[in-house]
CSV table of C-alpha atoms in Angstrom, one decimal:
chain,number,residue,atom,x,y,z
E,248,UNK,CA,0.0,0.0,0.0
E,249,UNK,CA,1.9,3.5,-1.0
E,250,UNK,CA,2.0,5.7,1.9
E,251,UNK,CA,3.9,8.6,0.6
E,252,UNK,CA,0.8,10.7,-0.2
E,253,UNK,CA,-0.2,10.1,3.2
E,254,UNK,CA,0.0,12.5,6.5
E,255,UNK,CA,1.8,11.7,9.0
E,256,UNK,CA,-0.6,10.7,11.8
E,257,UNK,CA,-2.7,8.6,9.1
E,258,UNK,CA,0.9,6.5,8.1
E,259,UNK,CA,0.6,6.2,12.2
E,260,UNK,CA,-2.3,4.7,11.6
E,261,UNK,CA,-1.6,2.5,9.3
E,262,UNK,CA,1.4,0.9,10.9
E,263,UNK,CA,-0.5,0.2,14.3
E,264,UNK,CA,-2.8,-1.3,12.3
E,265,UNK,CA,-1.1,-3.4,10.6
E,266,UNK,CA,1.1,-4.3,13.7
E,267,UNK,CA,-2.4,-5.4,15.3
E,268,UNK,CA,-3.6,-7.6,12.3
E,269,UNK,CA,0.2,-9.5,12.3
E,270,UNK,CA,-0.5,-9.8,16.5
E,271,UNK,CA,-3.8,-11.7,15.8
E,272,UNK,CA,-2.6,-13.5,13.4
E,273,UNK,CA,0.5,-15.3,15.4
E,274,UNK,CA,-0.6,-14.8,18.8
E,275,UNK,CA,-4.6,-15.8,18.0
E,276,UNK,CA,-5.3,-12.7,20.0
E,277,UNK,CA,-8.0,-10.2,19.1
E,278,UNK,CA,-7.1,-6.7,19.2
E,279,UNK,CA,-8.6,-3.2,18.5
E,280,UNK,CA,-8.1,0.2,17.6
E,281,UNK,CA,-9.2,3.3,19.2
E,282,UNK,CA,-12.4,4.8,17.6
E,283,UNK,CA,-11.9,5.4,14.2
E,284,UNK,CA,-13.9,8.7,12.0
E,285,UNK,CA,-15.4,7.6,8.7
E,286,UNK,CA,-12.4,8.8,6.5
E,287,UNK,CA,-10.1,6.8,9.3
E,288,UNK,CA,-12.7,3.5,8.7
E,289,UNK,CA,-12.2,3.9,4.5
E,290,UNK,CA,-8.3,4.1,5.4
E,291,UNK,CA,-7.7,1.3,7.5
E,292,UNK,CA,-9.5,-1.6,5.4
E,293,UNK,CA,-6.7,-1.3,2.7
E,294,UNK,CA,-4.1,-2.8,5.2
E,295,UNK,CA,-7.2,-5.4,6.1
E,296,UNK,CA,-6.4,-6.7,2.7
E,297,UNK,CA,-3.2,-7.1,2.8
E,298,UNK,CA,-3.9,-9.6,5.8
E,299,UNK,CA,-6.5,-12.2,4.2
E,300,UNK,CA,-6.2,-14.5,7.4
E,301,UNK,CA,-7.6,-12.1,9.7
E,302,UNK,CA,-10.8,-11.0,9.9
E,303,UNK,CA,-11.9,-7.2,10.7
E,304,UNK,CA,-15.4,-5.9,12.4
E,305,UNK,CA,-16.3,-2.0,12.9
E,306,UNK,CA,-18.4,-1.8,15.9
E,307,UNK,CA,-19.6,1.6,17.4
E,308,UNK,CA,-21.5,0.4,20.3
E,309,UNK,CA,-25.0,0.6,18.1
E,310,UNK,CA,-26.3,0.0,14.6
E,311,UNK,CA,-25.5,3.5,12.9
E,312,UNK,CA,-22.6,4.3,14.9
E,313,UNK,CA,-20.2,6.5,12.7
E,314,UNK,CA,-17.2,6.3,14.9
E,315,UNK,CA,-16.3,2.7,15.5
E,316,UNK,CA,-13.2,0.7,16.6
E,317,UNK,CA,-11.6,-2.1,14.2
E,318,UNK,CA,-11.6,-5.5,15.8
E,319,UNK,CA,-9.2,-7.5,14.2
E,320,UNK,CA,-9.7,-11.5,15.2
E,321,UNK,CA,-7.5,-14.2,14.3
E,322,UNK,CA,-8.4,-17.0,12.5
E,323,UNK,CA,-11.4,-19.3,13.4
E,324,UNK,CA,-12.6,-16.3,16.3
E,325,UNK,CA,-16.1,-15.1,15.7
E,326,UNK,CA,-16.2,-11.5,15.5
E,327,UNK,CA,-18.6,-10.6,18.7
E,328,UNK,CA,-20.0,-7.5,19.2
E,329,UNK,CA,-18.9,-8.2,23.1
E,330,UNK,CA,-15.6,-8.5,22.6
E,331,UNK,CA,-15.1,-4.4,21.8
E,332,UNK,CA,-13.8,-2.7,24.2
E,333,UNK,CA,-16.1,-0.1,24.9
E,334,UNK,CA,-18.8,1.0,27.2
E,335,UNK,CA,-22.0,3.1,26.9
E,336,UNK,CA,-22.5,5.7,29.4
E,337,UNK,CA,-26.0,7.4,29.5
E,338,UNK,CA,-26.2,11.2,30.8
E,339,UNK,CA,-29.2,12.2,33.2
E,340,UNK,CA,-30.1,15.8,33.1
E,341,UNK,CA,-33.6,17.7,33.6
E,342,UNK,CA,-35.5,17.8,30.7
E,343,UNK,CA,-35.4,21.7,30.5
E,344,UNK,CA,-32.1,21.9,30.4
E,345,UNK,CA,-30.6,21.7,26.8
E,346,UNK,CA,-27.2,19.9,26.2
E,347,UNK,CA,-26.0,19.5,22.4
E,348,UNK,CA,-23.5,17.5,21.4
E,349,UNK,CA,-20.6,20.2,21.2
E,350,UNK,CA,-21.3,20.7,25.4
E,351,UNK,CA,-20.7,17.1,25.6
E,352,UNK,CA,-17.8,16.6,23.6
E,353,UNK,CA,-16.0,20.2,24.9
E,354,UNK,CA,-17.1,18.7,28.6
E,355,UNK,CA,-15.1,15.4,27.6
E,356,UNK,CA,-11.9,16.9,26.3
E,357,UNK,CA,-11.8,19.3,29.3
E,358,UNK,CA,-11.3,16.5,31.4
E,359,UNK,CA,-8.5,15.6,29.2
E,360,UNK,CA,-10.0,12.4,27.5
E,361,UNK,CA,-8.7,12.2,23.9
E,362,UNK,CA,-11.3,12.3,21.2
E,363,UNK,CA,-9.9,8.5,20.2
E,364,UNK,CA,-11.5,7.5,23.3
E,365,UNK,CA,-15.0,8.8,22.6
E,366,UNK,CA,-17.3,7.2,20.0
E,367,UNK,CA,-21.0,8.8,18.5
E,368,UNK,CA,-22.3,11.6,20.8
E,369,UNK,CA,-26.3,11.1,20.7
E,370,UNK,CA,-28.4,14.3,22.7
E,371,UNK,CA,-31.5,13.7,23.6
E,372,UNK,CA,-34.4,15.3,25.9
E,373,UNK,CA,-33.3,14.7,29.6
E,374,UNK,CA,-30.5,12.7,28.9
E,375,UNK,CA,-28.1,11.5,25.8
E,376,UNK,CA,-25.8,8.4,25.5
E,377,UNK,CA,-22.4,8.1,24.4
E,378,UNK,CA,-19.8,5.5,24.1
E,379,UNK,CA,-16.5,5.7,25.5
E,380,UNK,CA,-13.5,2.8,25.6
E,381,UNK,CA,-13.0,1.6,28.9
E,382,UNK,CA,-10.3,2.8,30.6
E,383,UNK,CA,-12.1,6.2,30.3
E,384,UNK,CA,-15.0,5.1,31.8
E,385,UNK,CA,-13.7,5.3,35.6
E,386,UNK,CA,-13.5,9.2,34.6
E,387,UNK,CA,-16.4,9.6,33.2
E,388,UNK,CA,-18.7,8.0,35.6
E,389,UNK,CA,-16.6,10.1,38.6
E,390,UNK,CA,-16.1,13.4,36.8
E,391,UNK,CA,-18.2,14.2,34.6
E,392,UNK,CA,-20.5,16.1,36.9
E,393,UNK,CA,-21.3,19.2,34.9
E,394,UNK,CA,-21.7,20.2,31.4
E,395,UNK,CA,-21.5,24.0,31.7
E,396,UNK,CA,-23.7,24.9,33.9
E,397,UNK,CA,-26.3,22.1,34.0
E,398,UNK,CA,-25.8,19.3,36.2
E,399,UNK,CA,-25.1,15.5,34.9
E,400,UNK,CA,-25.8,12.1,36.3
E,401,UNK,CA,-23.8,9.7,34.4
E,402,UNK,CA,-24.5,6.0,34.6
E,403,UNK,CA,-22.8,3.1,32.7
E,404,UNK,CA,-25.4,1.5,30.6
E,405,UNK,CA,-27.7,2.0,27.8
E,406,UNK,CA,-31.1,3.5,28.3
E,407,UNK,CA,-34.6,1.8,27.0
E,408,UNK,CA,-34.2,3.4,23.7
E,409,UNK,CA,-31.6,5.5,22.3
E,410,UNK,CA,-32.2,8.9,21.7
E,411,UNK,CA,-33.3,9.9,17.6
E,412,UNK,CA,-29.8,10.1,15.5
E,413,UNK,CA,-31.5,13.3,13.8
E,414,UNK,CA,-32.1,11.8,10.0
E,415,UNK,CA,-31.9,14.0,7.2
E,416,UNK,CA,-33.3,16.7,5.1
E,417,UNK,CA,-33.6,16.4,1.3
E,418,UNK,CA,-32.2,19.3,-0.6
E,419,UNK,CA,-33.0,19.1,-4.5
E,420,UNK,CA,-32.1,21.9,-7.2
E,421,UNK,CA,-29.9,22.1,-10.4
E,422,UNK,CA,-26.2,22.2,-11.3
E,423,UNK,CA,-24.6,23.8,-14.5
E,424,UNK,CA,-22.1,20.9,-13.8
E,425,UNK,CA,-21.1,18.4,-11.5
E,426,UNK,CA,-18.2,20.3,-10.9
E,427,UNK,CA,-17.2,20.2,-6.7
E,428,UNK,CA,-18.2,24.3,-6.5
E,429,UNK,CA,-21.3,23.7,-8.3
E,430,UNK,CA,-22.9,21.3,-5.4
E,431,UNK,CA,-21.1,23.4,-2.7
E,432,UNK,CA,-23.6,26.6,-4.3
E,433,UNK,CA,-26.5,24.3,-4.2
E,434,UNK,CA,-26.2,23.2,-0.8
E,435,UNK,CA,-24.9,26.0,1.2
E,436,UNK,CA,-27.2,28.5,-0.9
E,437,UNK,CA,-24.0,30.1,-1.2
E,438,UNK,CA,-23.1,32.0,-4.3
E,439,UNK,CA,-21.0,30.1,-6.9
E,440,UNK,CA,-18.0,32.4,-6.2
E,441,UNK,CA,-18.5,31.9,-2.4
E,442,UNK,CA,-18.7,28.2,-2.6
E,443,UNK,CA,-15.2,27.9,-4.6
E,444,UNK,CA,-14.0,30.0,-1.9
E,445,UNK,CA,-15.2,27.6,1.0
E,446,UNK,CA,-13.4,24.5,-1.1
E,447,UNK,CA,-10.1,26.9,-1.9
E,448,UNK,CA,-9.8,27.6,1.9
E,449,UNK,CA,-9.9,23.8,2.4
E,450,UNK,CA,-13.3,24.0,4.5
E,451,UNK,CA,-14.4,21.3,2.1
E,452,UNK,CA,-14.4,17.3,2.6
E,453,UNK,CA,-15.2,15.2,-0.4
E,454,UNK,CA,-15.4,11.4,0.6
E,455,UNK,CA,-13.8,12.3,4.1
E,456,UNK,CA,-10.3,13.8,2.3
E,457,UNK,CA,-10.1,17.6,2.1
E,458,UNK,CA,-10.5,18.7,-2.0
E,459,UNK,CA,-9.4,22.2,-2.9
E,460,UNK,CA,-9.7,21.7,-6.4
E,461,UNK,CA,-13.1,23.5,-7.4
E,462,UNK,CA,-13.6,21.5,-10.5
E,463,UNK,CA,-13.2,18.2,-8.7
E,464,UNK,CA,-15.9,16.0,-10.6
E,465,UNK,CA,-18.9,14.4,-8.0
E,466,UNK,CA,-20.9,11.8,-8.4
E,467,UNK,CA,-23.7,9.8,-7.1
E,468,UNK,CA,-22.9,8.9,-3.4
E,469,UNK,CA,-20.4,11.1,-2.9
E,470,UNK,CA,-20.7,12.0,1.2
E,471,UNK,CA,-19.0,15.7,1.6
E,472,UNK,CA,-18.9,17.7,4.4
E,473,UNK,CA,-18.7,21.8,4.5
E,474,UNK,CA,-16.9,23.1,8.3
E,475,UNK,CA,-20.0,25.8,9.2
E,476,UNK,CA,-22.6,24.3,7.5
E,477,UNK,CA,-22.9,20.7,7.5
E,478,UNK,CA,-22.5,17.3,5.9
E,479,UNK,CA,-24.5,16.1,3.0
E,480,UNK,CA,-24.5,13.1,0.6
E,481,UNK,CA,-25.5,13.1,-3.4
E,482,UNK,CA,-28.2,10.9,-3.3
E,483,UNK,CA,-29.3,10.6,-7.0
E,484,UNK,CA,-28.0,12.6,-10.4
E,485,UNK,CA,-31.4,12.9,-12.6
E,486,UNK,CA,-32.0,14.4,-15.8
E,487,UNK,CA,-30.9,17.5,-17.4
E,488,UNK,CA,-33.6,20.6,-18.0
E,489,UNK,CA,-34.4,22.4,-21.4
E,490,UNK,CA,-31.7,24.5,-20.3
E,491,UNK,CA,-28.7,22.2,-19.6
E,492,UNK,CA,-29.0,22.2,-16.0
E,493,UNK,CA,-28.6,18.8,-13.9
E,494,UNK,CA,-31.2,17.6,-11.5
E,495,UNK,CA,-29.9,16.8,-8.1
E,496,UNK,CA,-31.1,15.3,-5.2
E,497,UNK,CA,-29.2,15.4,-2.2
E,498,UNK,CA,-29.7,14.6,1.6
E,499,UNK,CA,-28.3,17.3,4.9
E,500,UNK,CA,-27.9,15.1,7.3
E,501,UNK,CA,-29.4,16.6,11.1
């Protein structure tokens, strides 16, 4: 796999992860990483290939968890959800109060927990849920007291039901192309010139990699992100109008 293209802390990840596929497969020891982004997830399952005897899992603690940790298991181990590394903490509050899921996260690194330790985030009313490995959760459960100013009862555990993961609003309109500015306009309701702006200054992530280029060509499924705004995916190219214009239909995900 050529690394050269690679920064630094992603070649970092690509050697412990390969160190941890060549430990399950001469030791017959599962192993895992931390929690892993989406662009990290994409990353890692090239050096899965290059170790056919091992078998790798993501597993976030839920369903639709976007951060999860890769568990790598040696030959002839089932891959069990039970065998990651992780805990779910729920947060009590009163129902008045509101706590987002920036409070939670700026609450967490203030007591010095790295964000590799902390999976999906999920607010809700009167309490939300999060997933933390597990030699963070001693700290948690005794520390995590306050989130500004509203007062928190954490508890190890899940709750009956998790609280809604937010869903998504469609977003439809035209494109002159599909040209990396173009869909930025559409979706931000940004002027064309403003968009190419937003991807020149590198605020833009196509497929979980920063693009700068405002031509770069997009295409149905593409998942991009813009820092102020949101992420969104292309969820189907249609026709084009009498007038040349592409029909889009994209999703901004809540």
């Amino acid at each position: 796999m050529n690394t050269a293209y690679l920064k630094e802390e992603d070649r970092r990840l690509l050697d412990h992860t390969a160190d941890l596929c060549r430990a399950a497969q001469q030791r017959y020891q599962s192993r895992f990483t931390p929690f892993l982004d989406e662009r990290q997830q994409r990353l890692v399952q090239g050096v899965l290939r290059e170790f056919p005897e091992v078998t790798g899992r993501f597993y976030g603690g839920w369903e639709e968890a976007a951060r999860a940790m890769l568990g790598i298991f040696p030959p002839y181990e089932e891959p069990a959800e039970d065998a990651f590394p992780l805990c779910p903490v729920t947060l009590l509050f009163r129902r008045e109060d509101s706590v987002g899921h920036r409070d939670i996260l700026g609450a967490l690194m203030g007591l010095r927990i790295k964000r590799e330790a902390v999976g999906d985030i999920l607010p809700g009313e009167g309490f939300a849920v999060l997933f933390v490995t597990r030699p963070v959760l001693p700290v948690v459960l005794s520390e995590l007291t306050k989130i500004g100013r509203v007062g928190i009862e954490p508890q190890e555990g899940l709750p009956r039901g998790l609280p809604p993961s937010g869903g998504f609003v469609e977003i439809q309109g035209t494109v002159s192309s599909l040209r990396l500015d173009s869909l930025v306009a559409l979706l931000t309701r940004e002027s064309r010139e403003r968009a190419a702006g937003l991807v020149r200054a590198g605020l833009v992530t196509l497929e979980y990699e920063v693009c700068t280029q405002v031509s770069h060509p997009v295409a149905e499924g593409d998942t991009l992100s813009v820092r102020g705004y949101g992420k969104y995916a292309v969820d189907a190219v249609g026709g084009v109008s009498k007038k040349g214009r592409i029909h889009l239909r994209c999703k901004k995900f809540q």
